XYZ file of C-alpha atoms in Angstrom:
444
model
C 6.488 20.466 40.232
C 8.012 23.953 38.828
C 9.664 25.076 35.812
C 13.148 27.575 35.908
C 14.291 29.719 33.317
C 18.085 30.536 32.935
C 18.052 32.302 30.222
C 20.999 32.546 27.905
C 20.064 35.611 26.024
C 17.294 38.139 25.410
C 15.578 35.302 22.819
C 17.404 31.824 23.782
C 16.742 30.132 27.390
C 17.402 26.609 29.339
C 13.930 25.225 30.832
C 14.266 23.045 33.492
C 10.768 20.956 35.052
C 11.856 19.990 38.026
C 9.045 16.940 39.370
C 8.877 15.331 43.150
C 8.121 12.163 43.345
C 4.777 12.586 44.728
C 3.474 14.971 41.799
C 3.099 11.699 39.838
C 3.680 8.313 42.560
C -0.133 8.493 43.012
C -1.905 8.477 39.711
C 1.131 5.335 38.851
C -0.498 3.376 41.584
C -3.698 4.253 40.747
C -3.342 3.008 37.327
C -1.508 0.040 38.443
C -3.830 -0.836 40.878
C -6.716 -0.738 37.593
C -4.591 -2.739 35.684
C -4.296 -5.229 38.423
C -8.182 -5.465 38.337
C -8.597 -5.935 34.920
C -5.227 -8.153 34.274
C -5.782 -11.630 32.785
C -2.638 -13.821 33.670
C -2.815 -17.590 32.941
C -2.900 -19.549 36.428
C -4.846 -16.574 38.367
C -8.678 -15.372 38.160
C -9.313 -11.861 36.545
C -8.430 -9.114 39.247
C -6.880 -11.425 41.548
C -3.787 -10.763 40.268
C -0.508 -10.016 42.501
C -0.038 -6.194 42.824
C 3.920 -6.783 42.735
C 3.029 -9.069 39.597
C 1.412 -6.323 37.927
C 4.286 -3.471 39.327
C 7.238 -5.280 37.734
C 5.548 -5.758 34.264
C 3.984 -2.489 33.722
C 5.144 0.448 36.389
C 7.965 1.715 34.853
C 6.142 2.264 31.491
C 3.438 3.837 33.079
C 5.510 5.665 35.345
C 7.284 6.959 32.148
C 4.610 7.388 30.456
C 2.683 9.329 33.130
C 6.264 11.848 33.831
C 6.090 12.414 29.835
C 2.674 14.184 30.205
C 2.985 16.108 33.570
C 7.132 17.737 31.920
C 4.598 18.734 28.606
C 2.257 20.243 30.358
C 4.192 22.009 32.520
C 6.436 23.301 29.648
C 3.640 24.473 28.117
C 1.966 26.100 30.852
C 4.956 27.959 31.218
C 5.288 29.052 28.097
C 1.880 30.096 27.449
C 2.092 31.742 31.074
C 5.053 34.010 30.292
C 3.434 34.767 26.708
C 6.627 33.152 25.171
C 6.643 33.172 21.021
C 8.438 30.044 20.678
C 10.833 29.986 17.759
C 11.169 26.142 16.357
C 10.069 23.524 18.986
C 11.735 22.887 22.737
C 15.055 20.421 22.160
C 14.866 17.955 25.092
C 18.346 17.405 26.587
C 20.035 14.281 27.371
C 19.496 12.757 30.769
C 22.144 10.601 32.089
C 19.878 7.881 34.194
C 16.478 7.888 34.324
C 15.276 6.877 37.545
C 11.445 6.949 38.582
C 11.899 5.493 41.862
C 13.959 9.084 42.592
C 12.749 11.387 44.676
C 13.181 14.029 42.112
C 13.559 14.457 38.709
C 14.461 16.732 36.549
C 14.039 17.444 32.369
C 15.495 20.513 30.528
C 14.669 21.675 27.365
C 16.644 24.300 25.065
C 14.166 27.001 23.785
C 14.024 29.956 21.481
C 11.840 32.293 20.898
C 10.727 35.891 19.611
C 12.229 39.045 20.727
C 10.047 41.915 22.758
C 9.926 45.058 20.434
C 7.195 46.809 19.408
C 6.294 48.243 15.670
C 5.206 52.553 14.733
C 3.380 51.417 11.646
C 2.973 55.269 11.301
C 6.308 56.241 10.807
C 6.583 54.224 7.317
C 4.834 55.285 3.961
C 4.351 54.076 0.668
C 2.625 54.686 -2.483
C -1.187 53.614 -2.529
C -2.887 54.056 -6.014
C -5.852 54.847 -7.045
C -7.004 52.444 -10.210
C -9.645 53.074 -12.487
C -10.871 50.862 -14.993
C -10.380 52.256 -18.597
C -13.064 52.068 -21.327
C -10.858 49.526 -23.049
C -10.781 47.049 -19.746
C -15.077 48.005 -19.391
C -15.779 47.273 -22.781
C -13.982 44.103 -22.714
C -15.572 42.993 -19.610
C -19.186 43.377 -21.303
C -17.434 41.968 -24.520
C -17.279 38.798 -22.074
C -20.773 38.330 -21.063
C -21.458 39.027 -24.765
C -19.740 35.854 -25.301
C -21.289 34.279 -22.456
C -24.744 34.420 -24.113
C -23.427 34.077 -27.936
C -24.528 32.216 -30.687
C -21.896 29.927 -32.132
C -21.739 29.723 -35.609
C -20.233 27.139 -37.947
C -16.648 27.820 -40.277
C -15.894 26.119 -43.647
C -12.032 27.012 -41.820
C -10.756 28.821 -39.917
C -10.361 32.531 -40.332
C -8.908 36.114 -37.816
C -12.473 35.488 -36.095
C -12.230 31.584 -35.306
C -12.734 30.240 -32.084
C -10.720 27.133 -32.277
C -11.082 23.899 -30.232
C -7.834 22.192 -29.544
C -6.921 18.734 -27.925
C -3.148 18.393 -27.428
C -2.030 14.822 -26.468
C 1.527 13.230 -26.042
C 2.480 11.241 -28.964
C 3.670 7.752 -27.890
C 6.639 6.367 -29.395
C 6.612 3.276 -31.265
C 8.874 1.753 -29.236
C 8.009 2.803 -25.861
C 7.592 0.254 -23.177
C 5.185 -0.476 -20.787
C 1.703 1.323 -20.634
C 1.115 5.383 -21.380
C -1.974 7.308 -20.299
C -1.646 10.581 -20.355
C -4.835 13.141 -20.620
C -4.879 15.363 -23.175
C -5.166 18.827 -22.601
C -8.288 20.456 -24.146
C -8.200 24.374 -24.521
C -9.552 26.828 -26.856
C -7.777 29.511 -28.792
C -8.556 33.033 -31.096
C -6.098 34.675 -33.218
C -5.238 36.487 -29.912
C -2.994 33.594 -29.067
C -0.822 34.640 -31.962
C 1.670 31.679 -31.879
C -0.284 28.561 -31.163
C -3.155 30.092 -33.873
C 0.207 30.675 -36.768
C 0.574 27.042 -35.689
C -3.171 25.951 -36.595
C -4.572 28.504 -38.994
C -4.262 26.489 -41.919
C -5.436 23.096 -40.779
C -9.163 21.679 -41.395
C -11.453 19.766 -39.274
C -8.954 16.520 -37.224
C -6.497 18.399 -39.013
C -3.513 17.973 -36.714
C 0.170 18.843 -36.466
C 3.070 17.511 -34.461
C 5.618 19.733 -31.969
C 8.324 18.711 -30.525
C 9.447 19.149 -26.796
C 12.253 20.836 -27.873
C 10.337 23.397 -29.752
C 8.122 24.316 -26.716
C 11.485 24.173 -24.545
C 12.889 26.707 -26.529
C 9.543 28.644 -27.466
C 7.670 30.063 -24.058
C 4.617 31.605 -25.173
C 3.547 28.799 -27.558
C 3.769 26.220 -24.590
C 1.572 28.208 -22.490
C -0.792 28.861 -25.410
C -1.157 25.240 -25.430
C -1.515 24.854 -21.768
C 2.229 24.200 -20.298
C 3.992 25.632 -17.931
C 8.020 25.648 -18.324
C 7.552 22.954 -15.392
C 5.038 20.218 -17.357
C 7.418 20.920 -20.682
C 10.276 19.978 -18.583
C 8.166 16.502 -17.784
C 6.541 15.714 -20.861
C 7.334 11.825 -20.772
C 7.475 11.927 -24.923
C 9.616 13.286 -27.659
C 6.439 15.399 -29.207
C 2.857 16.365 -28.874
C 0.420 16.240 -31.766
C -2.267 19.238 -31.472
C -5.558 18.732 -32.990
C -8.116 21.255 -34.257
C -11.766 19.464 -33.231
C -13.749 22.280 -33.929
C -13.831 25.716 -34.956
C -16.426 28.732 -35.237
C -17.530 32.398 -34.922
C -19.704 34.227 -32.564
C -22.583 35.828 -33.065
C -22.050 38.328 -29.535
C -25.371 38.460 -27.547
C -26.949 41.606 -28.328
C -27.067 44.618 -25.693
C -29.862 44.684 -24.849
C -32.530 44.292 -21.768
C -32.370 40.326 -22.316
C -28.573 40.252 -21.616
C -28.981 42.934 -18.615
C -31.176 40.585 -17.108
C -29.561 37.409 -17.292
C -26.581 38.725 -15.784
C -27.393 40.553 -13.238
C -30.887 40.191 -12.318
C -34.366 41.164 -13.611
C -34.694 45.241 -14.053
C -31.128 45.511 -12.019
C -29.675 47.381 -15.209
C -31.865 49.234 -17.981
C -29.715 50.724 -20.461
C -26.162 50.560 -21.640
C -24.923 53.391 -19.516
C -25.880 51.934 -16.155
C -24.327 49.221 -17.231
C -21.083 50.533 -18.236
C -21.390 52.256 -15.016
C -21.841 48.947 -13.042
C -18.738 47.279 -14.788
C -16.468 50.033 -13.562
C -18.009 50.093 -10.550
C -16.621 46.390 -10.373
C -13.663 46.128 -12.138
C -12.712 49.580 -9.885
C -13.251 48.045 -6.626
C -11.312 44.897 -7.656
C -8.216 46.419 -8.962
C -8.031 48.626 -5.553
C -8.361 45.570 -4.112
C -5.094 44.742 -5.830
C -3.436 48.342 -5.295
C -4.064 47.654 -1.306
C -1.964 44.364 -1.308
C 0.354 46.174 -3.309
C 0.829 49.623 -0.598
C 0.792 46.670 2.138
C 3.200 44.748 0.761
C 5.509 47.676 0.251
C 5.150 48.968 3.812
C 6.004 45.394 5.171
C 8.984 45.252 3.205
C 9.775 48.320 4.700
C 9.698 46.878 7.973
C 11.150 43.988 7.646
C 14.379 45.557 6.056
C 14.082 48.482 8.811
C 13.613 46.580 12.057
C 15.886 45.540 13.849
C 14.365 41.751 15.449
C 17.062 39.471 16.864
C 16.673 36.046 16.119
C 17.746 33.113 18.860
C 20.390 31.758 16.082
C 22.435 29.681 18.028
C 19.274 27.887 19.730
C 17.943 27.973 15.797
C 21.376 25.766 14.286
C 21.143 22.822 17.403
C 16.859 23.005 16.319
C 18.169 22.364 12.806
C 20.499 19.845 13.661
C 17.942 18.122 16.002
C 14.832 17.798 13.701
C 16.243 17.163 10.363
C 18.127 14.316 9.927
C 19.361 15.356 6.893
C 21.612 18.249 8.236
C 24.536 16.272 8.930
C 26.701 19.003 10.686
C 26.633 22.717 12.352
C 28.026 24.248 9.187
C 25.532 22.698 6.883
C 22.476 23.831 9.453
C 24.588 26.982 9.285
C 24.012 28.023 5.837
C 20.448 27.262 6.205
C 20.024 29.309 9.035
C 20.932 31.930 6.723
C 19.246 31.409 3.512
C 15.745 31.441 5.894
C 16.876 34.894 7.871
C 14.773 37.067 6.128
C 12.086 34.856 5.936
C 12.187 33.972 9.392
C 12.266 37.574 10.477
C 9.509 38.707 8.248
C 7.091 35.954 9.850
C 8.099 37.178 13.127
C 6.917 40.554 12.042
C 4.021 39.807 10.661
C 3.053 37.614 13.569
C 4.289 40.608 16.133
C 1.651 43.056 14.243
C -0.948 40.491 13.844
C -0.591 39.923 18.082
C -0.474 43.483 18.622
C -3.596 44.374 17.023
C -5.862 41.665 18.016
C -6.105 39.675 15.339
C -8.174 36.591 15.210
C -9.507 34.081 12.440
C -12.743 32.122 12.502
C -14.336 29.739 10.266
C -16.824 32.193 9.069
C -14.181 34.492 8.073
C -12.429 31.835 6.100
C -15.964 30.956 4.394
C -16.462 34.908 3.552
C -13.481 35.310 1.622
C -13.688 31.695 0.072
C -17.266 32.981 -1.326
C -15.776 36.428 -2.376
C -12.658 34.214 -4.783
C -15.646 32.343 -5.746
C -17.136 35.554 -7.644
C -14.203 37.223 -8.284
C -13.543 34.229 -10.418
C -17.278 33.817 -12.119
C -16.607 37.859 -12.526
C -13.365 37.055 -15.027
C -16.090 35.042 -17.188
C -18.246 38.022 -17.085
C -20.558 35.985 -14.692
C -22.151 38.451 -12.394
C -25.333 37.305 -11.345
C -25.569 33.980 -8.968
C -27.434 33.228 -5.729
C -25.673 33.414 -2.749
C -27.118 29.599 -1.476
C -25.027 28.611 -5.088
C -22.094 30.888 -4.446
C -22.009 29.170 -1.063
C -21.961 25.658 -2.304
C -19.086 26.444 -4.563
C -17.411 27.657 -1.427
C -17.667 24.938 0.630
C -16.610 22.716 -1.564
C -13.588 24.386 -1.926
C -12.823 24.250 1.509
C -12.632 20.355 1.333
C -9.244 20.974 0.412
C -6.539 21.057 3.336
C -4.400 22.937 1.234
C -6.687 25.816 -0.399
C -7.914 25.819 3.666
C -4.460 27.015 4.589
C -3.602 29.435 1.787
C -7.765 30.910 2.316
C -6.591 31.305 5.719
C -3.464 33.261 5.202
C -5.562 35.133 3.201
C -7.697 36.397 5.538
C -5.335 36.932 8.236
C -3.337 39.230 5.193
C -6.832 40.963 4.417
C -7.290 41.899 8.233
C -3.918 42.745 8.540
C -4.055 44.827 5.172
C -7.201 47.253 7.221
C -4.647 47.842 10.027
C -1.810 48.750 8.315
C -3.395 50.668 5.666
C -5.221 52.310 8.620
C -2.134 53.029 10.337
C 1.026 53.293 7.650
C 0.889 56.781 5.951
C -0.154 56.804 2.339
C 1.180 58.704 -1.045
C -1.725 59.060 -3.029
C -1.542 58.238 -6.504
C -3.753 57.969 -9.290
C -3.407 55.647 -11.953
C -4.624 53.461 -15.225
C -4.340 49.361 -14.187
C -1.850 49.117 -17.308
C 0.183 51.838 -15.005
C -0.417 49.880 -12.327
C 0.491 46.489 -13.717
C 3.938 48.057 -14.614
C 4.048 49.127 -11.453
C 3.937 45.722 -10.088
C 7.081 44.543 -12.644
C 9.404 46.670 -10.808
């Protein structure tokens, strides 16, 4: 058995797996001769079944089935041999007669795959900031474990202070057919959501009001107040939604004081207001240069992926097209796809090329580490800053269950390692900035 190359260009080859007769005649018989042993065929006793019985019911699937595995591996061998990137999956090509009695057969495949190149991460540069927290964005972190730990007080209505309790539900029409159960969305508001709160401030307790789904069509920010995206208004399965105030009240903010320090970050971890000021910029610092990382990353890849030249096997890529997807109907139509996925093509190429070339790897406890670290990040939003790791953990793990937040963890951390190479290697403008600066930054 061998495999040949002949290849068609620098990223686009034919395969051929060429297989003698005796690479797979012996493990057939073998197989049929077990099947003849086990057989049970009305009129004879179990294995004493005619070999030639056996050979003209079930050889040639066997035979087939047994050729099938020995081409794979071989293709595969070969290409993990020759350290071939494949591009899109082998296209088997037709074989006129398919004989297993020959004395030699042969199976070619149509391939593409990555160019060689190699990528000076040193000879691009872009700006890397430096974000610090501002007093505003610290005090309204502690404002938030304040909160955490506040006392709720009652409202005879609501006032600029309210906390109000909403539950907005799709209003069924009279006439509508058939069953509707849709949940309603519960959510609570301040004055800071200025249009959903005009819409509420002057209602009582199971006061309610009605909007219609052309209102929230055409108004943005009071459909996300209420908790829809453009996407869900476009769905809404009714003509309006009735909001409904079910409770409202004030806070009375914990006080700051060695009580709070405690219960959010520990017993005697923090002592006065000053370390802890001093802890929440310590925090919010480290995760908004978190954020100013991706950002210098993101702007170097771009960088290479407009800037380096990586020739894709297109021709191989349109017959792929055609091949897998039975909904491309003809070369033009796998044409134009071909190029609305270029750039996207060539910029996983990239980052697959620097993730090869600098060794890097993902494991399960990787994936776990940064599934624990969204995990606090997120409690640290709420102004939750003090949980056990065993807890932290748990959360984790059961966030893993999903297949999908699995992949996207994953990317993650293949991003993050990535992210310490390049903003090893990549040269850096230095920049210091506010995280308002910086989120305008991000706009552009």
């Amino acid at each position: 058995m061998k495999v040949t190359a002949q290849n068609h260009d620098d990223v686009s080859a034919l395969l051929t797996v060429t297989l003698e007769k005796s690479d797979y005649k012996e493990k057939v018989e073998k197989q049929l001769i077990n099947y003849a042993k086990n057989a049970q065929v009305p009129g004879f006793r179990k294995g004493k079944v005619p070999l030639s019985m056996v050979k003209k019911q079930y050889e040639a699937g066997i035979a087939f089935e047994e050729i099938n595995r020995q081409v794979s591996d071989a293709l595969n061998n070969y290409v993990n041999e020759n350290k071939l990137r494949l591009v899109g999956q082998p296209i088997p090509q037709p074989v006129n007669e398919f004989d297993y009695n020959a004395d030699q057969l042969e199976v070619a495949f149509e391939v593409g795959f990555e160019p060689e190149f190699t990528i000076d991460l040193a000879k691009y540069e872009a700006p890397h900031y430096k974000v610090e927290a501002s007093d505003k964005e610290i005090g309204k972190s502690i404002e938030n474990m304040q909160k955490r730990f506040a006392e709720q007080v009652p409202q005879d209505k609501i006032t600029k202070d309210s906390y109000i309790a909403l539950e907005v539900s799709q209003v069924v029409e009279e006439d509508a057919e058939g069953e509707h159960h849709h949940h309603p969305k519960n959510l609570t508001i301040t004055a800071e959501n200025k249009e959903a709160f005009k819409l509420v401030k002057g209602l009582k307790m199971d006061g309610s009001v009605k909007v219609t789904k052309e209102t929230l069509a055409g108004d943005e920010e009071l459909a996300k107040e209420l908790g829809f995206s453009k996407e869900e208004v476009e769905h809404l399965h009714h003509n309006e939604v009735e909001v409904k105030v079910k409770d409202f009240y004030s806070l009375n903010l914990a006080e700051l004081n060695q009580d709070l320090f405690d219960k959010v970050y520990g017993e005697g971890n923090i002592k006065s207001e000053e370390e802890l000021k001093e802890k929440v910029k310590a925090e919010l610092d480290e995760y908004f240069q978190q954020n100013a990382d991706v950002h210098f990353v993101n702007k170097v890849l771009e960088q290479v992926t407009e800037k380096e030249e990586v020739k894709l096997p297109e021709s191989f890529l349109v017959k792929w097209l055609l091949f897998s997807n039975q909904n491309i109907q003809s070369e033009e139509q796998a044409k134009e796809i071909l190029e609305a996925e270029k750039n996207q093509l060539k910029y996983q190429i990239i980052e697959g090329k620097l993730m090869t070339e600098n060794e890097i790897n993902l494991d399960y406890a990787d994936v776990l580490a940064q599934a624990e670290q969204l995990v606090k990040n997120q409690l640290a939003i709420y102004g939750i800053h003090h949980l056990g790791d065993e807890e932290i953990q748990k959360y984790a793990v059961e966030m893993l269950k999903d297949q999908e937040q699995v992949r996207q963890i994953s990317s993650e951390v293949a991003m993050a390692k990535l992210k310490d190479v390049i903003l090893e290697k990549a040269s850096k403008k230095e920049t210091k900035i506010s995280h308002d600066e910086f989120l305008e930054e991000l706009k552009k």
